[in-house]
mmCIF file of C-alpha atoms and ligand atoms in Angstrom:
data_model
loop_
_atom_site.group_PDB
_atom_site.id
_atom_site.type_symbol
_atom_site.label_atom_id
_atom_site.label_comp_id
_atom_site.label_asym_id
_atom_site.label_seq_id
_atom_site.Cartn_x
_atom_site.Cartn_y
_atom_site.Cartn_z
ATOM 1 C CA UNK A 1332 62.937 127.043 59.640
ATOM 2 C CA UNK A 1333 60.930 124.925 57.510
ATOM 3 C CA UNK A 1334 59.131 121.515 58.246
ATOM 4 C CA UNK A 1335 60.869 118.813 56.678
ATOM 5 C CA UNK A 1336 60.174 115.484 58.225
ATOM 6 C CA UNK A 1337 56.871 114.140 60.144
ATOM 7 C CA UNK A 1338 57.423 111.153 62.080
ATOM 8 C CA UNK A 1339 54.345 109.273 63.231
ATOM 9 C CA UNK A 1340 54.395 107.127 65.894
ATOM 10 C CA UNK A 1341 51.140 104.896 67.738
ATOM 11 C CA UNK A 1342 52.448 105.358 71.333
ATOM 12 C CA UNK A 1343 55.337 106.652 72.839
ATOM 13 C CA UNK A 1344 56.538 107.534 76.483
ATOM 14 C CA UNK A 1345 56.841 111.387 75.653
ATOM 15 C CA UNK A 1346 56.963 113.000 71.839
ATOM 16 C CA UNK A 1347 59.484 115.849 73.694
ATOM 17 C CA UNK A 1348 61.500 112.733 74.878
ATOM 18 C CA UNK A 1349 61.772 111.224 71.388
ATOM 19 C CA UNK A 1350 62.249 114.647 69.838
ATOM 20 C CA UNK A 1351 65.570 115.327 72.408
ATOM 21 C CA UNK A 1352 66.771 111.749 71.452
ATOM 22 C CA UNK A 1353 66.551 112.426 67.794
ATOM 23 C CA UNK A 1354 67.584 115.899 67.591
ATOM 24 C CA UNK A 1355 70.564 114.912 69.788
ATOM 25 C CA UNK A 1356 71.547 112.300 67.480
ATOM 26 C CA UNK A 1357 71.262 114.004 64.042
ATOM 27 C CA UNK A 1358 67.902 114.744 63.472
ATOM 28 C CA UNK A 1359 67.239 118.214 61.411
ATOM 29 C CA UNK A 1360 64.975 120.883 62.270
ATOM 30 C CA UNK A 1361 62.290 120.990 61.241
ATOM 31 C CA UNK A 1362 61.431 117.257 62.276
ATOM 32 C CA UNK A 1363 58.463 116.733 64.142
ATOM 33 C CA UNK A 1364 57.393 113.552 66.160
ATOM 34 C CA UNK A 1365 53.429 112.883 66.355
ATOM 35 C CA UNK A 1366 52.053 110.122 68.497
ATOM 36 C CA UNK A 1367 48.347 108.479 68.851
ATOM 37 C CA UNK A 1368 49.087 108.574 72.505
ATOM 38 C CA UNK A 1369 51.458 109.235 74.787
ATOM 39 C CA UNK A 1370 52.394 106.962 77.986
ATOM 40 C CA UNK A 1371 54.438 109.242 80.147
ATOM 41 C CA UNK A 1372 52.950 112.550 78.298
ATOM 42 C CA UNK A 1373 54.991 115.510 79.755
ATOM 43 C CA UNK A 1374 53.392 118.868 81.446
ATOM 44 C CA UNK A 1375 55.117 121.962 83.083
ATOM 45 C CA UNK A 1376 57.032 121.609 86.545
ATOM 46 C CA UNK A 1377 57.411 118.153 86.399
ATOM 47 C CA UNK A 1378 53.492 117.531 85.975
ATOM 48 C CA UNK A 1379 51.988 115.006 83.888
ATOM 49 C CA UNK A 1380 50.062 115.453 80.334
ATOM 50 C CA UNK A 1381 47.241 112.678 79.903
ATOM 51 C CA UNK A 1382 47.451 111.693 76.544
ATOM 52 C CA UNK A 1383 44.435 108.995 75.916
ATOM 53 C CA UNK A 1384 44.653 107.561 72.333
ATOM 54 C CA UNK A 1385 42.940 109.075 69.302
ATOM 55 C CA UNK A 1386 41.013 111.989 71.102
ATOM 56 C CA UNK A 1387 44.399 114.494 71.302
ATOM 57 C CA UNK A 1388 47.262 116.148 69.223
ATOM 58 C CA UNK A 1389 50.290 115.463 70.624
ATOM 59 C CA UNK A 1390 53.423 116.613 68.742
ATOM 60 C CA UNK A 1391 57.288 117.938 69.130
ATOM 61 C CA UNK A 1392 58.964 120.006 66.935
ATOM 62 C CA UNK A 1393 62.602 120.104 66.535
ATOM 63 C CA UNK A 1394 64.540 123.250 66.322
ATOM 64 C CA UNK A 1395 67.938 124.583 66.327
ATOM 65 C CA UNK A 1396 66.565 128.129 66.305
ATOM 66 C CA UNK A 1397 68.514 131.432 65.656
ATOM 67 C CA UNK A 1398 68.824 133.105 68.938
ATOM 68 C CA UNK A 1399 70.201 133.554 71.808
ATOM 69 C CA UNK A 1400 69.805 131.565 74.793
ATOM 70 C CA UNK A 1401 67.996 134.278 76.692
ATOM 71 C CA UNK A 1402 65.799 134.321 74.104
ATOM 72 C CA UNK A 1403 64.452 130.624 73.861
ATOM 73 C CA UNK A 1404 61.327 131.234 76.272
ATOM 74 C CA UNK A 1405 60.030 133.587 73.289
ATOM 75 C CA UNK A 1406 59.679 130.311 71.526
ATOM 76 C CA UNK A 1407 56.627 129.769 74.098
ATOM 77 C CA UNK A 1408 54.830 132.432 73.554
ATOM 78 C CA UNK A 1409 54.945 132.214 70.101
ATOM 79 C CA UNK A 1410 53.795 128.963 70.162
ATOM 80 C CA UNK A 1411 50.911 129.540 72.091
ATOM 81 C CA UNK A 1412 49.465 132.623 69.833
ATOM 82 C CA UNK A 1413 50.156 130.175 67.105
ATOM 83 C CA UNK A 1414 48.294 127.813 68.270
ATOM 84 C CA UNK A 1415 45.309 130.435 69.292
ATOM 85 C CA UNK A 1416 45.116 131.433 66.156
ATOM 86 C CA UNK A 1417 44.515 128.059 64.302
ATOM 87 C CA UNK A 1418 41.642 127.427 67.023
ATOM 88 C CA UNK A 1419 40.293 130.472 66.331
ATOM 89 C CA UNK A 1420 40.442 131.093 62.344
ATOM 90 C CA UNK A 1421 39.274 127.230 61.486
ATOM 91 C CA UNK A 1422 36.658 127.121 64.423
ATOM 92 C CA UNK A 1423 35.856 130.380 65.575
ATOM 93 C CA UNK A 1424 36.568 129.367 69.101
ATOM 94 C CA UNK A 1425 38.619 132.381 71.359
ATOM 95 C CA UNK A 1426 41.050 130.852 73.426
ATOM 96 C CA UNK A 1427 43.090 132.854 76.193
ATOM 97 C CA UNK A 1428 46.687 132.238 77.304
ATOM 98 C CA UNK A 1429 47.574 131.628 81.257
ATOM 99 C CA UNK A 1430 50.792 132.677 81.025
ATOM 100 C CA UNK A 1431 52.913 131.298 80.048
ATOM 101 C CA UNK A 1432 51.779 128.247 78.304
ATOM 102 C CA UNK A 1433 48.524 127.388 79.465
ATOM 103 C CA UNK A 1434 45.637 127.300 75.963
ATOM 104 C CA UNK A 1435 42.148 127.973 77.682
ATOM 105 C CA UNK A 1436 38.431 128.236 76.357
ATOM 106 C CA UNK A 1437 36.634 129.857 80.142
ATOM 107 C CA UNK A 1438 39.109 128.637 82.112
ATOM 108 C CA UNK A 1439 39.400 125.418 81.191
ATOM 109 C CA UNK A 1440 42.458 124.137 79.763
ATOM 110 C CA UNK A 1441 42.688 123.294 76.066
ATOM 111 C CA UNK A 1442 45.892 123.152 75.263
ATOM 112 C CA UNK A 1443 49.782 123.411 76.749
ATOM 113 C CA UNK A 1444 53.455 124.120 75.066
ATOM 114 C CA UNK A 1445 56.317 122.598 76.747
ATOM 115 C CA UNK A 1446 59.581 123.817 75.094
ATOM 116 C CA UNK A 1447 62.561 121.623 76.257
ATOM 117 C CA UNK A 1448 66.053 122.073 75.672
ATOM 118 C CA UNK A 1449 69.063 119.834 74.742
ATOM 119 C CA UNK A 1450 72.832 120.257 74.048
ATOM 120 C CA UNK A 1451 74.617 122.637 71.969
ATOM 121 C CA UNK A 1452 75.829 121.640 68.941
ATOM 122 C CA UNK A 1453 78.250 123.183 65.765
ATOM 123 C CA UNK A 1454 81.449 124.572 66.510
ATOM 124 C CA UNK A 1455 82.694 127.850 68.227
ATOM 125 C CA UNK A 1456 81.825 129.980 64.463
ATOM 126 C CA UNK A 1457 78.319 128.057 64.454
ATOM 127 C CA UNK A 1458 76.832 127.099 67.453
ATOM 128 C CA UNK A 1459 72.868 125.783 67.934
ATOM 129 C CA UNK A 1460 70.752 124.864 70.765
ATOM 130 C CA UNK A 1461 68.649 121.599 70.121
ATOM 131 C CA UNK A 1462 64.799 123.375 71.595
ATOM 132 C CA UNK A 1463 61.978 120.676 71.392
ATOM 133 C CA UNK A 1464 58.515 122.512 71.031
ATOM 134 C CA UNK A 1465 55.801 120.255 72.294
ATOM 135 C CA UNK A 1466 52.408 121.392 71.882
ATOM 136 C CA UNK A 1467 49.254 119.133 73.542
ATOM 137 C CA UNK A 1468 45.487 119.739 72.882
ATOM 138 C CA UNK A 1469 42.510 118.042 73.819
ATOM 139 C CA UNK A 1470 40.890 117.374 70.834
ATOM 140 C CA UNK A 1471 37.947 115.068 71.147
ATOM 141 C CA UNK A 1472 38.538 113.730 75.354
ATOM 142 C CA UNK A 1473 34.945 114.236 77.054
ATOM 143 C CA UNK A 1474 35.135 115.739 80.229
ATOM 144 C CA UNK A 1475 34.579 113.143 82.062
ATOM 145 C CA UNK A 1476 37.128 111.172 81.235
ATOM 146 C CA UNK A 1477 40.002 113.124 82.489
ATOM 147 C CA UNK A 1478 41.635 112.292 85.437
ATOM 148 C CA UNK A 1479 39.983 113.242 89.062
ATOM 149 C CA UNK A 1480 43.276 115.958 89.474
ATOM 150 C CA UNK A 1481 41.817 117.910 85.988
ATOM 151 C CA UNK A 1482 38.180 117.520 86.552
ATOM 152 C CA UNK A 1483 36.747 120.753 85.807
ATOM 153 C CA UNK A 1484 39.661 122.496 85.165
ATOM 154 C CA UNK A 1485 40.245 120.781 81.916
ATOM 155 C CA UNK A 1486 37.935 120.391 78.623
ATOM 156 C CA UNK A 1487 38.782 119.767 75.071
ATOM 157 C CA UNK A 1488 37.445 121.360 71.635
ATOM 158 C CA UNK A 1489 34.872 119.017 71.147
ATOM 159 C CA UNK A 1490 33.260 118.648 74.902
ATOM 160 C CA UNK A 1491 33.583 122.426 74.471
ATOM 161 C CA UNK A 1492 31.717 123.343 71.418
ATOM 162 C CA UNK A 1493 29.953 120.255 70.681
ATOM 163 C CA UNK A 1494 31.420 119.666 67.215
ATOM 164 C CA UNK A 1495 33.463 117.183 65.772
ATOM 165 C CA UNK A 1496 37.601 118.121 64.633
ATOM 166 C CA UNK A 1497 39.259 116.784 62.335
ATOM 167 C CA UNK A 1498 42.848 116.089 64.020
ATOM 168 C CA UNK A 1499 44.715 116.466 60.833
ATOM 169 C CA UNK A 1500 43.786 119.542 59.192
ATOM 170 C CA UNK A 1501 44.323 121.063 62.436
ATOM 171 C CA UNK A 1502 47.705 119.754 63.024
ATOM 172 C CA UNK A 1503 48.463 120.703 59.518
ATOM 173 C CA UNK A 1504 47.390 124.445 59.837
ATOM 174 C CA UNK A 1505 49.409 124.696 63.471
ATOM 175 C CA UNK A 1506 52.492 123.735 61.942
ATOM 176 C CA UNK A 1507 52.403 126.486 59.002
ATOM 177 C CA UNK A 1508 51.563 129.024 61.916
ATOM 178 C CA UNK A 1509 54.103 127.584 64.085
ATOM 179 C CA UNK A 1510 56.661 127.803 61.317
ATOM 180 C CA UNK A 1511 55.542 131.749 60.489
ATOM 181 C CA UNK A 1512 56.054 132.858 64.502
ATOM 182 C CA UNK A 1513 59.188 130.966 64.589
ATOM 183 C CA UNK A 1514 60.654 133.056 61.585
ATOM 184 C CA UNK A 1515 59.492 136.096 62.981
ATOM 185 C CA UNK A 1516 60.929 135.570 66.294
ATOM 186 C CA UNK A 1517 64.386 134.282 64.347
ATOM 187 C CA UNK A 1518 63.883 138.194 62.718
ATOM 188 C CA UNK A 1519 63.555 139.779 65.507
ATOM 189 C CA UNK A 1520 60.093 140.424 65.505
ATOM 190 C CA UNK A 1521 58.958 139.683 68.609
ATOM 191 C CA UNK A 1522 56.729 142.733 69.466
ATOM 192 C CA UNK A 1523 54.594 141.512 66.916
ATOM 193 C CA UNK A 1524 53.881 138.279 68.562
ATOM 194 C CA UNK A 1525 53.408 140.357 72.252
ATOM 195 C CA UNK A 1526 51.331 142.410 70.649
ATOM 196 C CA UNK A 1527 48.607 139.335 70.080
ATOM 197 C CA UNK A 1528 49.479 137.683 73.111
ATOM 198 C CA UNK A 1529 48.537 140.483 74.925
ATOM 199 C CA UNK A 1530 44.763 140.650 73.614
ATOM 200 C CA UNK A 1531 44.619 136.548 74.891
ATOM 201 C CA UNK A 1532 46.198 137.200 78.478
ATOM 202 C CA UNK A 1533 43.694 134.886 80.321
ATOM 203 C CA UNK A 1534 45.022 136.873 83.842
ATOM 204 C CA UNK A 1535 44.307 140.415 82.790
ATOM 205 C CA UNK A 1536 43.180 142.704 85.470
ATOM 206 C CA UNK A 1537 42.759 139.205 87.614
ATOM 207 C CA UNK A 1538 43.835 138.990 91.402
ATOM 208 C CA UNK A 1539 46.819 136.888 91.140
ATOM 209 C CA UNK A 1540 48.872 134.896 93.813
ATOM 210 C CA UNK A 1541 51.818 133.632 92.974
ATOM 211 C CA UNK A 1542 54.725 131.102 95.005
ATOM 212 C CA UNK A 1543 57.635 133.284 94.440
ATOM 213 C CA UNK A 1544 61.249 131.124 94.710
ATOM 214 C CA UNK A 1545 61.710 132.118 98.741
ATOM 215 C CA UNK A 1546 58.500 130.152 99.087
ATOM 216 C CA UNK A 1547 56.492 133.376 99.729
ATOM 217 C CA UNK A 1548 52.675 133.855 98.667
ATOM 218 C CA UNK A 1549 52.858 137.425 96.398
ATOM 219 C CA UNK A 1550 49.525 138.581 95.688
ATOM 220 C CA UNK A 1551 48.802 141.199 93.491
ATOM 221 C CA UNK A 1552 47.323 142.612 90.332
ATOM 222 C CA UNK A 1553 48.182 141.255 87.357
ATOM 223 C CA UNK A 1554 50.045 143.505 85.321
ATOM 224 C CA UNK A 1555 51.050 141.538 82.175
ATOM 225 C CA UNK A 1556 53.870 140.522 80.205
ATOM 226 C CA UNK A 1557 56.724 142.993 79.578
ATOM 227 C CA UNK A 1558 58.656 143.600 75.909
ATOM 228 C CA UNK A 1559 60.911 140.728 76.879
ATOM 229 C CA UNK A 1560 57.806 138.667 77.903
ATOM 230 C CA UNK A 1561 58.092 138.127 81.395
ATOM 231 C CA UNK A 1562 54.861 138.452 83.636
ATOM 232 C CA UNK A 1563 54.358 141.107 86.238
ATOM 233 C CA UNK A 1564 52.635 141.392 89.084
ATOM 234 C CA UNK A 1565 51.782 144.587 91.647
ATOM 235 C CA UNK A 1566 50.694 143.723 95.153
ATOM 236 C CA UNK A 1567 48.494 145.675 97.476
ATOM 237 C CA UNK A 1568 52.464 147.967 98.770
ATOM 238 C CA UNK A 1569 52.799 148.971 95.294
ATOM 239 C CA UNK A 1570 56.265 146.372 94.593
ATOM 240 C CA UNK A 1571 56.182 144.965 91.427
ATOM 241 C CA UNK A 1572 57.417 141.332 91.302
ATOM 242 C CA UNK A 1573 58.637 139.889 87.803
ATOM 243 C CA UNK A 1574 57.242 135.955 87.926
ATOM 244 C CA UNK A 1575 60.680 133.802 87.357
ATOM 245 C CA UNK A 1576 58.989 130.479 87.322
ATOM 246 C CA UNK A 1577 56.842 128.473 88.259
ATOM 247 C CA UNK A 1578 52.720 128.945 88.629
ATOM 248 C CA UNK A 1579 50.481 132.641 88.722
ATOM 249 C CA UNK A 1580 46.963 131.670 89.416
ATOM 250 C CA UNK A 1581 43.614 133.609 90.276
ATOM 251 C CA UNK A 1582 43.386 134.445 94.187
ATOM 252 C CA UNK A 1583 41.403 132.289 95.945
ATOM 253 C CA UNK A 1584 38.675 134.670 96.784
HETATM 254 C C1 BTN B 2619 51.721 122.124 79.924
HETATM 255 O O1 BTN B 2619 50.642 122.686 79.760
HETATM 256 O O2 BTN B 2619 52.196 121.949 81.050
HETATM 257 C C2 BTN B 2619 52.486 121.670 78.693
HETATM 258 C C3 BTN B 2619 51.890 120.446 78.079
HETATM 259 C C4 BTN B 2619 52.624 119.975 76.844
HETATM 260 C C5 BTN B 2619 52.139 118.632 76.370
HETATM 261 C C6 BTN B 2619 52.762 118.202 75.086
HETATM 262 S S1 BTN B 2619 52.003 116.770 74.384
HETATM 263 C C7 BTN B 2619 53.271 116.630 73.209
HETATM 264 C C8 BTN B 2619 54.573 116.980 73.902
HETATM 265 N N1 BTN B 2619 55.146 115.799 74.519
HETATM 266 C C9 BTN B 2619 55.133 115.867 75.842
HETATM 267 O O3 BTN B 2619 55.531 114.962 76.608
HETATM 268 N N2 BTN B 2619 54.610 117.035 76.249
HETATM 269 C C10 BTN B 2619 54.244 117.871 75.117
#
């Protein structure tokens, strides 16, 4: 996987939605679609992302990656150590992971991944799954401009640390990491990107409750992600529930 094409657009509904119409109709991997804003900006379960002009990095990556399906939500995690580490190395900033996509400095979100997929393509000998990596992060937004629904749960690098980013370099220096966890994932490497997610698991040793798919509230310790990268969680009977989907949080205490 390589990076071979950045497309740069001023506004768009969704970068992932321009990404899945492009890589369904021909374009390579290693394409990536970066708007100035976003007008439909898309979040996990349905939610949105606000995308304000100028003051975030909002980008999709196109991929026909080299695995198996059961294997695509790696692509996630990946992502977000990626992602982590950029922050970290060019600003010295430590952000955590809510698994499994959420990029947080204290709590607040930073940053999100939302990896889509489209249709197969290729024949029976070859066959590839179009995955759209989207990556969002608040840049430059003050806090007080986000939406009533993020207040205080959302910040961005700048309102953070009080310095000023330069958009591009970052967005440069995420894409050669991105590219680097992708290969190693495509080599079958994926302990070593566990073994760095683990040190960023924002929920470690947290109180968790969790919506499980009957509807139920699980509460429990948080356990962590497993070799295959699924999280785990241990309430107060000792049963150990593997999260399927949607949302682990902190207990209310
Ligand atoms: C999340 O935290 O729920 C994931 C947020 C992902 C947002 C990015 S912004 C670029 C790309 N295009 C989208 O519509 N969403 C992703």
């Amino acid at each position: 996987m390589e990076i071979r094409k950045i497309i740069r657009v001023e506004e768009t509904e969704s970068t992932n939605l321009l990404a899945l119409e492009l890589g369904t109709n021909g374009a390579a991997a290693g394409t990536v679609i970066v708007a100035e804003t976003q007008t439909s900006g898309r979040g996990r379960l349905n939610r949105e992302w606000y995308s304000p002009p100028g003051t975030g990095l909002y980008f999709s990556l196109i991929l026909f990656p080299k695995l198996i399906a059961a294997d695509l939500p790696k692509i996630t995690l990946a992502a977000g150590v990626a992602v982590c580490e950029v922050i970290e190395s060019e600003y010295q900033l430590v952000p955590g992971i809510k698994w499994p996509n959420d990029l947080l400095l204290d709590g607040k979100k930073i940053g999100g991944i939302l990896c889509e997929t489209g249709p197969v393509r290729g024949d029976q000998l070859s066959r590839d799954t179009l995955v759209v990596l989207g990556v969002g992060i608040n840049v430059s937004i003050p806090e007080v401009d986000f939406p009533n629904v993020l207040r205080n749960k959302a910040t961005s690098l700048q309102a953070y640390s009080g310095k000023k980013y330069a958009k591009e370099s970052l967005f440069e220096a995420i894409l050669v990491n991105l590219e680097t966890n992708i290969v190693l994932l495509e080599q079958g490497k994926f302990e070593k990107i566990l073994e760095k997610w683990r040190t960023r698991d924002a929920l470690k040793e947290k109180i968790l409750s969790w919506l499980d798919p009957a509807g139920n509230v699980v509460t429990g310790e948080a356990l962590g992600i497993d070799d295959y990268g699924q999280y785990h969680i241990r309430d107060a009977q000792g049963a150990v529930h593997q999260v399927l989907s949607g949302d682990i949080s902190p207990a209310e205490s």
